[in-house]
């Protein structure tokens, strides 16, 4: 317990840093994932091509490489932002590809007749997607989206290697102070467990309220 009690402020700063990264990266991932899912099912070929390219590139790019590209590459083009913002961009964009595929799978579970009926009533593609298809698809995608955001929380540990304050990066400070590395990582693991269990509990509530009965 001494590792935790003597360095509670260090752990708290890292914990809050991970929560911040997870929260803002999740918002970005959900927004981009929704947009790319809409592109992938759009009747316009160019939009489908953009969505397919986005998903294919990001799903097949190692996250660490994406961090290098964003945190070290973008400043070379004159875009200078805090490293935390760059980390949010890397995590959010990477995760959005998986969110997109989860949403697209949910959209495919909605009977085709639903969309045809909406279009026969004069609804546009955007209205059909947002008012008819997605509300039904949402019920089936709650579990996979929850799992993806849990993975995002754990992936945020990579940001510590790029001078971003987060939970895993606290081991450097505590190691320099001479604390037992095993107990240092035990409390780091507890921190991640708290975050992931919180996300899991939130999505369990959503699934019980809105999910498809099985």
XYZ file of N, CA, C and O in Angstrom:
856
model
N 0.816 -1.219 0.000
C 0.000 0.000 0.000
C 0.843 1.259 0.000
O 0.365 2.318 -0.403
N 2.099 1.175 0.459
C 2.944 2.366 0.534
C 3.143 3.000 -0.839
O 3.220 4.226 -0.954
N 3.239 2.161 -1.860
C 3.424 2.701 -3.213
C 2.267 3.619 -3.578
O 2.459 4.690 -4.147
N 1.056 3.213 -3.217
C -0.124 4.010 -3.542
C -0.268 5.209 -2.624
O -0.443 6.340 -3.090
N -0.173 4.984 -1.317
C -0.414 6.077 -0.367
C 0.656 7.161 -0.441
O 0.349 8.349 -0.295
N 1.902 6.758 -0.671
C 2.977 7.749 -0.734
C 2.988 8.525 -2.052
O 3.609 9.594 -2.133
N 2.331 7.979 -3.066
C 2.370 8.609 -4.389
C 0.974 8.750 -4.984
O 0.796 8.656 -6.198
N 0.010 9.011 -4.106
C -1.380 9.077 -4.577
C -1.571 10.167 -5.620
O -2.304 9.985 -6.605
N -0.902 11.307 -5.440
C -1.053 12.402 -6.398
C -0.527 12.015 -7.776
O -1.089 12.409 -8.806
N 0.555 11.238 -7.812
C 1.121 10.785 -9.088
C 0.141 9.852 -9.784
O -0.133 9.982 -10.987
N -0.395 8.890 -9.022
C -1.378 7.966 -9.590
C -2.641 8.709 -10.034
O -3.211 8.409 -11.088
N -3.080 9.662 -9.221
C -4.303 10.403 -9.546
C -4.130 11.195 -10.836
O -5.043 11.233 -11.676
N -2.971 11.809 -11.012
C -2.720 12.568 -12.237
C -2.723 11.644 -13.458
O -3.306 11.963 -14.495
N -2.071 10.483 -13.321
C -2.060 9.529 -14.422
C -3.440 8.963 -14.706
O -3.842 8.810 -15.868
N -4.193 8.667 -13.643
C -5.545 8.130 -13.793
C -6.442 9.124 -14.518
O -7.161 8.766 -15.459
N -6.404 10.380 -14.086
C -7.234 11.404 -14.725
C -6.798 11.641 -16.175
O -7.631 11.922 -17.036
N -5.487 11.519 -16.420
C -5.006 11.658 -17.788
C -5.570 10.571 -18.693
O -5.975 10.835 -19.828
N -5.617 9.339 -18.192
C -6.177 8.227 -18.971
C -7.679 8.408 -19.177
O -8.205 8.146 -20.261
N -8.379 8.860 -18.143
C -9.818 9.114 -18.262
C -10.079 10.189 -19.318
O -10.982 10.051 -20.153
N -9.278 11.239 -19.280
C -9.427 12.332 -20.251
C -9.185 11.836 -21.675
O -9.963 12.123 -22.588
N -8.107 11.100 -21.859
C -7.807 10.543 -23.184
C -8.937 9.647 -23.669
O -9.382 9.742 -24.820
N -9.401 8.773 -22.793
C -10.449 7.824 -23.170
C -11.741 8.548 -23.524
O -12.394 8.224 -24.524
N -12.100 9.546 -22.740
C -13.362 10.261 -22.957
C -13.358 10.999 -24.297
O -14.264 10.815 -25.124
N -12.343 11.823 -24.521
C -12.331 12.638 -25.739
C -12.062 11.790 -26.986
O -12.639 12.041 -28.053
N -11.204 10.774 -26.866
C -10.964 9.882 -28.005
C -12.225 9.082 -28.338
O -12.502 8.820 -29.511
N -13.007 8.721 -27.321
C -14.259 7.995 -27.552
C -15.264 8.859 -28.300
O -15.940 8.394 -29.230
N -15.358 10.125 -27.902
C -16.265 11.038 -28.605
C -15.871 11.172 -30.068
O -16.719 11.133 -30.969
N -14.573 11.340 -30.317
C -14.091 11.460 -31.694
C -14.336 10.164 -32.473
O -14.774 10.198 -33.627
N -14.064 9.026 -31.836
C -14.247 7.734 -32.498
C -15.718 7.499 -32.858
O -16.024 7.007 -33.949
N -16.615 7.848 -31.957
C -18.046 7.652 -32.221
C -18.527 8.555 -33.349
O -19.286 8.128 -34.224
N -18.062 9.817 -33.342
C -18.465 10.757 -34.392
C -17.942 10.322 -35.758
O -18.697 10.257 -36.740
N -16.648 10.005 -35.827
C -16.070 9.573 -37.098
C -16.607 8.210 -37.518
O -16.825 7.957 -38.713
N -16.814 7.325 -36.553
C -17.352 6.005 -36.869
C -18.738 6.095 -37.467
O -19.059 5.405 -38.451
N -19.572 6.963 -36.896
C -20.919 7.176 -37.443
C -20.832 7.734 -38.861
O -21.535 7.273 -39.773
N -19.965 8.724 -39.062
C -19.829 9.347 -40.382
C -19.360 8.333 -41.424
O -19.918 8.249 -42.524
N -18.335 7.546 -41.074
C -17.807 6.573 -42.034
C -18.789 5.431 -42.293
O -18.852 4.897 -43.402
N -19.558 5.062 -41.281
C -20.591 4.039 -41.490
C -21.648 4.554 -42.468
O -22.119 3.800 -43.333
N -22.001 5.833 -42.337
C -22.952 6.441 -43.271
C -22.372 6.454 -44.682
O -23.079 6.173 -45.666
N -21.078 6.776 -44.784
C -20.416 6.763 -46.089
C -20.442 5.363 -46.708
O -20.657 5.203 -47.903
N -20.222 4.347 -45.882
C -20.099 2.982 -46.403
C -21.414 2.426 -46.933
O -21.414 1.501 -47.747
N -22.530 2.964 -46.464
C -23.828 2.479 -46.950
C -24.517 3.518 -47.836
O -25.673 3.335 -48.216
N -23.799 4.599 -48.157
C -24.383 5.672 -48.964
C -24.591 5.217 -50.408
O -23.869 4.342 -50.909
N -25.569 5.789 -51.094
C -25.814 5.424 -52.498
C -24.805 6.057 -53.458
O -24.820 5.759 -54.651
N -23.928 6.919 -52.948
C -22.924 7.598 -53.778
C -21.628 6.807 -53.741
O -21.055 6.579 -52.664
N -21.139 6.394 -54.899
C -19.945 5.561 -54.976
C -18.715 6.203 -54.370
O -17.902 5.526 -53.721
N -18.551 7.518 -54.565
C -17.375 8.210 -54.039
C -17.342 8.165 -52.517
O -16.276 7.986 -51.907
N -18.501 8.323 -51.887
C -18.569 8.269 -50.425
C -18.267 6.855 -49.925
O -17.566 6.685 -48.919
N -18.783 5.847 -50.620
C -18.482 4.471 -50.230
C -16.982 4.188 -50.339
O -16.409 3.494 -49.495
N -16.350 4.742 -51.360
C -14.913 4.546 -51.541
C -14.130 5.192 -50.410
O -13.154 4.625 -49.900
N -14.558 6.390 -49.983
C -13.886 7.077 -48.874
C -14.016 6.257 -47.592
O -13.045 6.040 -46.865
N -15.226 5.796 -47.313
C -15.449 5.000 -46.105
C -14.662 3.710 -46.114
O -14.061 3.331 -45.103
N -14.635 3.032 -47.255
C -13.905 1.769 -47.362
C -12.409 1.988 -47.187
O -11.725 1.213 -46.491
N -11.887 3.040 -47.798
C -10.453 3.348 -47.682
C -10.081 3.671 -46.242
O -9.060 3.205 -45.725
N -10.908 4.479 -45.595
C -10.669 4.857 -44.194
C -10.563 3.627 -43.299
O -9.615 3.464 -42.532
N -11.542 2.739 -43.438
C -11.576 1.542 -42.599
C -10.414 0.608 -42.921
O -9.737 0.097 -42.019
N -10.164 0.394 -44.200
C -9.113 -0.534 -44.609
C -7.745 -0.078 -44.135
O -6.957 -0.873 -43.598
N -7.438 1.207 -44.313
C -6.128 1.733 -43.922
C -5.938 1.689 -42.416
O -4.927 1.189 -41.911
N -6.916 2.181 -41.668
C -6.752 2.291 -40.216
C -6.805 0.936 -39.519
O -6.065 0.701 -38.556
N -7.637 0.033 -39.993
C -7.715 -1.287 -39.347
C -6.445 -2.107 -39.584
O -6.158 -3.028 -38.822
N -5.712 -1.778 -40.630
C -4.513 -2.547 -40.953
C -3.220 -1.790 -40.666
O -2.143 -2.191 -41.109
N -3.335 -0.698 -39.909
C -2.164 0.081 -39.500
C -1.925 -0.128 -38.003
O -2.846 0.069 -37.206
N -0.734 -0.537 -37.596
C -0.459 -0.668 -36.156
C -0.693 0.660 -35.437
O -0.307 1.722 -35.949
N -1.304 0.607 -34.269
C -1.618 1.833 -33.539
C -0.358 2.614 -33.186
O -0.349 3.847 -33.235
N 0.712 1.914 -32.835
C 1.965 2.604 -32.500
C 2.479 3.400 -33.694
O 2.949 4.536 -33.542
N 2.380 2.821 -34.882
C 2.816 3.523 -36.092
C 1.958 4.753 -36.335
O 2.466 5.810 -36.740
N 0.664 4.640 -36.057
C -0.234 5.782 -36.223
C 0.130 6.893 -35.243
O 0.083 8.081 -35.587
N 0.509 6.520 -34.014
C 0.965 7.514 -33.046
C 2.195 8.250 -33.561
O 2.295 9.476 -33.458
N 3.150 7.508 -34.106
C 4.342 8.140 -34.669
C 3.966 9.095 -35.800
O 4.484 10.217 -35.887
N 3.053 8.659 -36.674
C 2.656 9.479 -37.809
C 1.989 10.777 -37.364
O 2.246 11.853 -37.927
N 1.134 10.688 -36.334
C 0.384 11.863 -35.879
C 1.237 12.766 -34.992
O 1.355 13.974 -35.229
N 1.876 12.190 -33.963
C 2.593 13.002 -32.984
C 3.916 13.544 -33.514
O 4.357 14.620 -33.096
N 4.546 12.812 -34.420
C 5.838 13.266 -34.938
C 5.740 13.767 -36.371
O 6.570 14.588 -36.791
N 4.727 13.309 -37.108
C 4.614 13.706 -38.502
C 3.892 15.020 -38.716
O 4.356 15.872 -39.488
N 2.752 15.224 -38.039
C 1.967 16.437 -38.262
C 2.721 17.730 -37.935
O 2.575 18.719 -38.666
N 3.539 17.779 -36.854
C 4.288 19.024 -36.597
C 5.227 19.405 -37.737
O 5.523 20.593 -37.928
N 5.678 18.445 -38.523
C 6.551 18.747 -39.658
C 5.811 19.500 -40.760
O 6.433 20.127 -41.621
N 4.480 19.426 -40.717
C 3.664 20.139 -41.693
C 3.080 21.427 -41.097
O 2.148 22.011 -41.647
N 3.638 21.843 -39.971
C 3.234 23.100 -39.358
C 2.078 23.019 -38.391
O 1.651 24.047 -37.851
N 1.552 21.826 -38.164
C 0.446 21.669 -37.211
C 1.025 21.333 -35.841
O 1.422 20.201 -35.577
N 1.081 22.332 -34.979
C 1.676 22.155 -33.652
C 0.576 22.261 -32.607
O -0.047 23.312 -32.436
N 0.335 21.164 -31.910
C -0.693 21.088 -30.880
C -0.120 20.353 -29.679
O 0.908 19.681 -29.787
N -0.760 20.466 -28.518
C -0.304 19.679 -27.362
C -0.315 18.185 -27.682
O -1.170 17.712 -28.432
N 0.644 17.452 -27.123
C 0.736 16.026 -27.400
C -0.537 15.283 -26.999
O -0.879 14.264 -27.603
N -1.236 15.779 -25.984
C -2.486 15.136 -25.574
C -3.520 15.189 -26.689
O -4.243 14.220 -26.936
N -3.572 16.318 -27.394
C -4.512 16.461 -28.515
C -4.136 15.506 -29.641
O -4.997 14.851 -30.240
N -2.843 15.415 -29.925
C -2.384 14.477 -30.948
C -2.747 13.042 -30.571
O -3.130 12.237 -31.427
N -2.598 12.712 -29.287
C -2.930 11.356 -28.826
C -4.416 11.076 -28.996
O -4.816 9.968 -29.390
N -5.258 12.063 -28.704
C -6.702 11.912 -28.903
C -7.013 11.675 -30.373
O -7.840 10.819 -30.722
N -6.331 12.411 -31.254
C -6.546 12.234 -32.695
C -6.162 10.827 -33.139
O -6.899 10.176 -33.881
N -4.998 10.357 -32.677
C -4.531 9.028 -33.075
C -5.480 7.948 -32.561
O -5.903 7.059 -33.317
N -5.828 8.008 -31.289
C -6.720 7.002 -30.701
C -8.122 7.057 -31.310
O -8.719 6.031 -31.626
N -8.634 8.275 -31.469
C -9.985 8.438 -31.993
C -10.114 7.963 -33.427
O -11.065 7.250 -33.777
N -9.152 8.342 -34.278
C -9.210 7.926 -35.680
C -9.059 6.417 -35.814
O -9.785 5.778 -36.580
N -8.111 5.858 -35.079
C -7.889 4.416 -35.145
C -9.147 3.646 -34.715
O -9.593 2.725 -35.408
N -9.725 4.047 -33.599
C -10.890 3.331 -33.063
C -12.124 3.544 -33.924
O -13.016 2.682 -33.974
N -12.200 4.679 -34.619
C -13.373 4.970 -35.444
C -13.577 3.917 -36.528
O -14.721 3.638 -36.924
N -12.483 3.327 -37.021
C -12.616 2.292 -38.055
C -13.361 1.076 -37.520
O -14.187 0.479 -38.221
N -13.115 0.725 -36.261
C -13.786 -0.421 -35.647
C -15.226 -0.077 -35.274
O -16.118 -0.924 -35.377
N -15.443 1.164 -34.833
C -16.809 1.626 -34.550
C -17.627 1.600 -35.841
O -18.796 1.180 -35.852
N -17.019 2.058 -36.925
C -17.689 2.072 -38.224
C -18.171 0.685 -38.616
O -19.327 0.506 -39.021
N -17.309 -0.302 -38.491
C -17.675 -1.655 -38.875
C -18.758 -2.235 -37.970
O -19.631 -2.984 -38.428
N -18.713 -1.880 -36.687
C -19.762 -2.344 -35.772
C -21.113 -1.732 -36.167
O -22.142 -2.430 -36.188
N -21.102 -0.441 -36.490
C -22.338 0.233 -36.893
C -22.852 -0.311 -38.225
O -24.057 -0.516 -38.402
N -21.930 -0.541 -39.155
C -22.342 -1.073 -40.465
C -22.969 -2.453 -40.313
O -23.959 -2.779 -40.978
N -22.387 -3.274 -39.433
C -22.966 -4.592 -39.183
C -24.372 -4.461 -38.598
O -25.278 -5.225 -38.949
N -24.552 -3.488 -37.707
C -25.875 -3.259 -37.137
C -26.866 -2.777 -38.178
O -28.036 -3.198 -38.182
N -26.402 -1.900 -39.082
C -27.267 -1.398 -40.151
C -27.727 -2.547 -41.040
O -28.877 -2.593 -41.481
N -26.835 -3.499 -41.284
C -27.172 -4.632 -42.152
C -28.194 -5.572 -41.524
O -28.774 -6.406 -42.229
N -28.397 -5.461 -40.199
C -29.409 -6.310 -39.555
C -30.818 -5.751 -39.724
O -31.793 -6.465 -39.478
N -30.924 -4.487 -40.128
C -32.244 -3.872 -40.327
C -32.799 -4.341 -41.664
O -32.120 -4.245 -42.695
N -34.007 -4.872 -41.692
C -34.583 -5.359 -42.951
C -34.569 -4.291 -44.037
O -34.845 -3.106 -43.772
N -34.211 -4.695 -45.259
C -34.132 -3.764 -46.375
C -35.460 -3.043 -46.616
O -35.488 -1.890 -47.042
N -36.556 -3.733 -46.323
C -37.870 -3.137 -46.542
C -38.103 -1.875 -45.733
O -38.901 -1.017 -46.124
N -37.418 -1.765 -44.572
C -37.560 -0.560 -43.754
C -37.083 0.671 -44.515
O -37.733 1.713 -44.519
N -35.904 0.546 -45.136
C -35.377 1.662 -45.906
C -36.216 1.953 -47.128
O -36.453 3.123 -47.477
N -36.691 0.913 -47.799
C -37.508 1.105 -48.994
C -38.818 1.790 -48.637
O -39.305 2.656 -49.383
N -39.390 1.415 -47.503
C -40.639 2.048 -47.073
C -40.423 3.529 -46.768
O -41.259 4.372 -47.114
N -39.279 3.830 -46.119
C -38.980 5.232 -45.793
C -38.795 6.051 -47.069
O -39.296 7.179 -47.172
N -38.092 5.471 -48.055
C -37.871 6.213 -49.308
C -39.180 6.387 -50.080
O -39.381 7.401 -50.757
N -40.072 5.404 -49.964
C -41.362 5.520 -50.655
C -42.214 6.640 -50.062
O -43.125 7.157 -50.727
N -41.916 7.005 -48.814
C -42.631 8.111 -48.167
C -41.991 9.462 -48.476
O -42.440 10.494 -47.981
N -40.918 9.425 -49.279
C -40.267 10.671 -49.683
C -39.099 11.089 -48.816
O -38.596 12.208 -48.947
N -38.652 10.211 -47.918
C -37.510 10.552 -47.068
C -36.213 10.506 -47.863
O -36.044 9.666 -48.754
N -35.301 11.408 -47.532
C -33.985 11.409 -48.156
C -33.137 10.298 -47.532
O -33.540 9.672 -46.535
N -31.943 10.069 -48.109
C -31.047 9.050 -47.548
C -30.682 9.396 -46.108
O -30.682 8.527 -45.234
N -30.371 10.671 -45.853
C -29.999 11.085 -44.502
C -31.121 10.876 -43.508
O -30.896 10.407 -42.391
N -32.341 11.214 -43.912
C -33.487 11.025 -43.029
C -33.755 9.544 -42.789
O -34.050 9.133 -41.660
N -33.648 8.741 -43.833
C -33.870 7.300 -43.690
C -32.857 6.688 -42.730
O -33.203 5.872 -41.867
N -31.594 7.119 -42.878
C -30.530 6.556 -42.041
C -30.695 6.956 -40.585
O -30.620 6.112 -39.685
N -30.922 8.250 -40.337
C -30.939 8.747 -38.956
C -32.264 8.509 -38.239
O -32.275 8.330 -37.017
N -33.372 8.493 -38.973
C -34.681 8.381 -38.329
C -35.253 6.964 -38.337
O -36.069 6.620 -37.473
N -34.809 6.132 -39.277
C -35.394 4.798 -39.406
C -34.381 3.694 -39.134
O -34.608 2.810 -38.298
N -33.252 3.747 -39.836
C -32.303 2.629 -39.788
C -31.473 2.634 -38.509
O -31.414 1.627 -37.791
N -30.805 3.747 -38.223
C -29.891 3.775 -37.071
C -30.572 3.539 -35.728
O -30.003 2.855 -34.872
N -31.769 4.092 -35.483
C -32.414 3.791 -34.195
C -32.629 2.293 -33.981
O -32.552 1.809 -32.848
N -32.890 1.541 -35.064
C -33.052 0.096 -34.934
C -31.704 -0.604 -34.826
O -31.536 -1.555 -34.062
N -30.723 -0.111 -35.595
C -29.389 -0.713 -35.568
C -28.721 -0.502 -34.215
O -27.960 -1.356 -33.745
N -29.006 0.621 -33.574
C -28.382 0.963 -32.295
C -28.560 -0.140 -31.262
O -27.645 -0.447 -30.493
N -29.702 -0.784 -31.290
C -29.999 -1.811 -30.288
C -29.074 -3.015 -30.406
O -28.810 -3.690 -29.425
N -28.607 -3.296 -31.620
C -27.767 -4.479 -31.818
C -26.276 -4.198 -31.688
O -25.489 -5.137 -31.551
N -25.894 -2.918 -31.746
C -24.455 -2.604 -31.755
C -23.935 -2.187 -30.383
O -22.743 -1.892 -30.245
N -24.788 -2.159 -29.378
C -24.335 -1.724 -28.053
C -23.185 -2.583 -27.535
O -22.149 -2.039 -27.107
N -23.276 -3.928 -27.535
C -22.165 -4.738 -27.014
C -20.851 -4.550 -27.772
O -19.801 -4.325 -27.143
N -20.828 -4.618 -29.128
C -19.551 -4.451 -29.817
C -18.952 -3.052 -29.670
O -17.726 -2.913 -29.589
N -19.791 -2.035 -29.633
C -19.270 -0.680 -29.432
C -18.668 -0.553 -28.035
O -17.598 0.049 -27.856
N -19.325 -1.129 -27.036
C -18.785 -1.112 -25.682
C -17.437 -1.793 -25.604
O -16.496 -1.290 -24.988
N -17.315 -2.950 -26.243
C -16.041 -3.679 -26.251
C -14.949 -2.870 -26.947
O -13.792 -2.872 -26.516
N -15.311 -2.168 -28.007
C -14.338 -1.357 -28.741
C -13.841 -0.197 -27.891
O -12.642 0.129 -27.896
N -14.729 0.430 -27.129
C -14.312 1.554 -26.282
C -13.488 1.076 -25.085
O -12.616 1.803 -24.602
N -13.748 -0.121 -24.614
C -12.900 -0.700 -23.566
C -11.490 -0.912 -24.110
O -10.486 -0.628 -23.440
N -11.404 -1.410 -25.346
C -10.097 -1.585 -25.983
C -9.398 -0.240 -26.160
O -8.176 -0.138 -25.991
N -10.167 0.802 -26.466
C -9.588 2.144 -26.604
C -8.947 2.587 -25.292
O -7.843 3.148 -25.290
N -9.648 2.350 -24.188
C -9.105 2.749 -22.876
C -7.766 2.080 -22.616
O -6.820 2.710 -22.103
N -7.653 0.800 -22.962
C -6.390 0.087 -22.753
C -5.321 0.529 -23.755
O -4.143 0.610 -23.412
N -5.738 0.835 -24.982
C -4.783 1.298 -25.986
C -4.187 2.658 -25.651
O -3.114 3.014 -26.159
N -4.869 3.418 -24.797
C -4.371 4.751 -24.431
C -3.027 4.674 -23.725
O -2.313 5.683 -23.623
N -2.643 3.478 -23.256
C -1.354 3.313 -22.580
C -0.185 3.660 -23.505
O 0.886 4.060 -23.043
N -0.397 3.516 -24.825
C 0.674 3.825 -25.777
C 1.052 5.293 -25.712
O 2.206 5.667 -25.952
N 0.096 6.153 -25.352
C 0.357 7.590 -25.318
C 1.458 7.950 -24.329
O 2.148 8.958 -24.496
N 1.640 7.136 -23.293
C 2.669 7.423 -22.296
C 4.070 7.437 -22.873
O 4.958 8.109 -22.343
N 4.274 6.701 -23.955
C 5.590 6.664 -24.592
C 5.872 7.927 -25.393
O 6.993 8.123 -25.868
N 4.856 8.796 -25.545
C 5.005 10.020 -26.320
C 4.799 11.260 -25.448
O 4.234 12.259 -25.868
N 5.267 11.156 -24.201
C 5.263 12.299 -23.261
C 3.865 12.780 -22.907
O 3.683 13.950 -22.553
N 2.873 11.904 -23.003
C 1.517 12.236 -22.582
C 1.295 11.660 -21.191
O 1.601 10.488 -20.945
N 0.784 12.481 -20.289
C 0.553 12.013 -18.925
C -0.662 11.105 -18.882
O -1.783 11.517 -19.183
N -0.437 9.849 -18.584
C -1.524 8.879 -18.435
C -1.083 7.829 -17.427
O 0.016 7.904 -16.887
N -1.921 6.856 -17.184
C -1.727 5.947 -16.056
C -0.432 5.136 -16.157
O 0.331 5.027 -15.183
N -0.161 4.544 -17.305
C 1.021 3.691 -17.426
C 2.317 4.480 -17.279
O 3.314 3.956 -16.786
N 2.294 5.751 -17.679
C 3.519 6.556 -17.614
C 3.981 6.822 -16.188
O 5.126 7.233 -15.967
N 3.109 6.571 -15.190
C 3.498 6.812 -13.802
C 4.608 5.871 -13.335
O 5.334 6.182 -12.393
N 4.758 4.724 -14.031
C 5.778 3.772 -13.583
C 7.171 4.359 -13.727
O 8.086 4.011 -12.970
N 7.374 5.271 -14.690
C 8.698 5.874 -14.882
C 9.101 6.674 -13.646
O 10.205 6.543 -13.127
N 8.165 7.520 -13.190
C 8.437 8.349 -12.019
C 8.692 7.497 -10.788
O 9.655 7.722 -10.041
N 7.847 6.505 -10.567
C 7.972 5.678 -9.373
C 9.205 4.776 -9.432
O 9.823 4.491 -8.403
N 9.565 4.352 -10.626
C 10.778 3.537 -10.773
C 12.016 4.352 -10.430
O 12.946 3.860 -9.773
N 12.029 5.616 -10.851
C 13.160 6.491 -10.537
C 13.271 6.762 -9.046
O 14.362 7.001 -8.518
N 12.118 6.723 -8.352
C 12.109 6.948 -6.906
C 12.464 5.691 -6.126
O 12.555 5.727 -4.894
N 12.625 4.571 -6.837
C 13.074 3.338 -6.189
C 11.985 2.440 -5.652
O 12.273 1.518 -4.872
N 10.738 2.673 -6.051
C 9.653 1.834 -5.546
C 9.628 0.482 -6.269
O 10.078 0.368 -7.416
N 9.084 -0.506 -5.598
C 8.992 -1.850 -6.151
C 8.174 -1.830 -7.446
O 7.013 -1.420 -7.450
N 8.800 -2.296 -8.528
C 8.162 -2.205 -9.834
C 6.911 -3.084 -9.926
O 5.945 -2.742 -10.612
N 6.915 -4.216 -9.197
C 5.765 -5.117 -9.242
C 4.526 -4.434 -8.673
O 3.456 -4.420 -9.299
N 4.669 -3.844 -7.483
C 3.523 -3.176 -6.873
C 3.134 -1.915 -7.637
O 1.953 -1.518 -7.659
N 4.107 -1.287 -8.260
C 3.800 -0.125 -9.103
C 2.831 -0.517 -10.210
O 1.817 0.149 -10.443
N 3.123 -1.646 -10.880
C 2.268 -2.099 -11.965
C 0.956 -2.680 -11.453
O -0.066 -2.634 -12.159
N 0.946 -3.233 -10.256
C -0.307 -3.742 -9.685
C -1.319 -2.613 -9.556
O -2.492 -2.749 -9.956
N -0.880 -1.461 -9.018
C -1.804 -0.349 -8.843
C -2.161 0.317 -10.166
O -3.272 0.850 -10.320
N -1.256 0.267 -11.127
C -1.592 0.743 -12.470
C -2.691 -0.134 -13.063
O -3.662 0.367 -13.646
N -2.546 -1.461 -12.894
C -3.558 -2.390 -13.391
C -4.904 -2.150 -12.727
O -5.958 -2.232 -13.382
N -4.892 -1.843 -11.438
C -6.137 -1.551 -10.720
C -6.815 -0.323 -11.317
O -8.035 -0.284 -11.491
N -6.011 0.677 -11.661
C -6.560 1.886 -12.275
C -7.244 1.596 -13.596
O -8.372 2.062 -13.848
N -6.580 0.814 -14.448
C -7.198 0.445 -15.728
C -8.446 -0.398 -15.507
O -9.435 -0.277 -16.248
N -8.420 -1.253 -14.497
C -9.576 -2.092 -14.193
C -10.778 -1.238 -13.810
O -11.907 -1.511 -14.235
N -10.546 -0.199 -13.036
C -11.631 0.700 -12.638
C -12.255 1.354 -13.867
O -13.483 1.438 -14.008
N -11.408 1.821 -14.776
C -11.897 2.501 -15.976
C -12.679 1.550 -16.872
O -13.790 1.858 -17.314
N -12.118 0.374 -17.132
C -12.782 -0.560 -18.050
C -14.069 -1.130 -17.449
O -15.056 -1.316 -18.167
N -14.076 -1.375 -16.145
C -15.303 -1.871 -15.507
C -16.397 -0.807 -15.519
O -17.584 -1.127 -15.623
N -16.002 0.458 -15.406
C -16.978 1.544 -15.474
C -17.613 1.609 -16.851
O -18.845 1.745 -16.992
N -16.789 1.508 -17.894
C -17.319 1.504 -19.263
C -18.226 0.298 -19.465
O -19.318 0.402 -20.049
N -17.775 -0.855 -18.988
C -18.566 -2.079 -19.126
C -19.913 -1.949 -18.419
O -20.955 -2.345 -18.967
N -19.919 -1.378 -17.222
C -21.164 -1.204 -16.472
C -22.120 -0.260 -17.209
O -23.334 -0.504 -17.271
N -21.565 0.812 -17.784
C -22.387 1.762 -18.535
C -23.062 1.085 -19.718
O -24.273 1.244 -19.933
N -22.308 0.289 -20.465
C -22.891 -0.365 -21.635
C -23.809 -1.517 -21.247
O -24.729 -1.851 -22.001
N -23.579 -2.120 -20.089
C -24.519 -3.137 -19.606
C -25.879 -2.516 -19.316
O -26.921 -3.112 -19.601
N -25.851 -1.311 -18.747
C -27.100 -0.598 -18.476
C -27.809 -0.272 -19.789
O -29.027 -0.457 -19.931
N -27.035 0.224 -20.776
C -27.622 0.555 -22.078
C -28.195 -0.690 -22.749
O -29.273 -0.640 -23.347
N -27.464 -1.802 -22.639
C -27.930 -3.028 -23.284
C -29.208 -3.540 -22.639
O -30.131 -3.998 -23.329
N -29.301 -3.470 -21.311
C -30.506 -3.938 -20.626
C -31.709 -3.062 -20.962
O -32.842 -3.542 -21.035
N -31.448 -1.773 -21.194
C -32.553 -0.859 -21.461
C -32.961 -0.842 -22.927
O -34.156 -0.769 -23.244
N -31.952 -0.890 -23.834
C -32.255 -0.723 -25.238
C -31.921 -1.939 -26.115
O -32.323 -1.997 -27.256
N -31.143 -2.874 -25.573
C -30.665 -3.972 -26.400
C -31.751 -4.922 -26.843
O -32.864 -4.961 -26.308
N -31.380 -5.721 -27.851
C -32.316 -6.717 -28.379
C -32.404 -7.879 -27.407
O -31.384 -8.430 -26.962
N -33.598 -8.281 -27.033
C -33.802 -9.408 -26.123
C -33.361 -10.698 -26.816
O -33.713 -10.948 -27.965
N -32.606 -11.532 -26.096
C -32.093 -12.784 -26.672
C -32.615 -13.971 -25.856
O -32.801 -13.866 -24.694
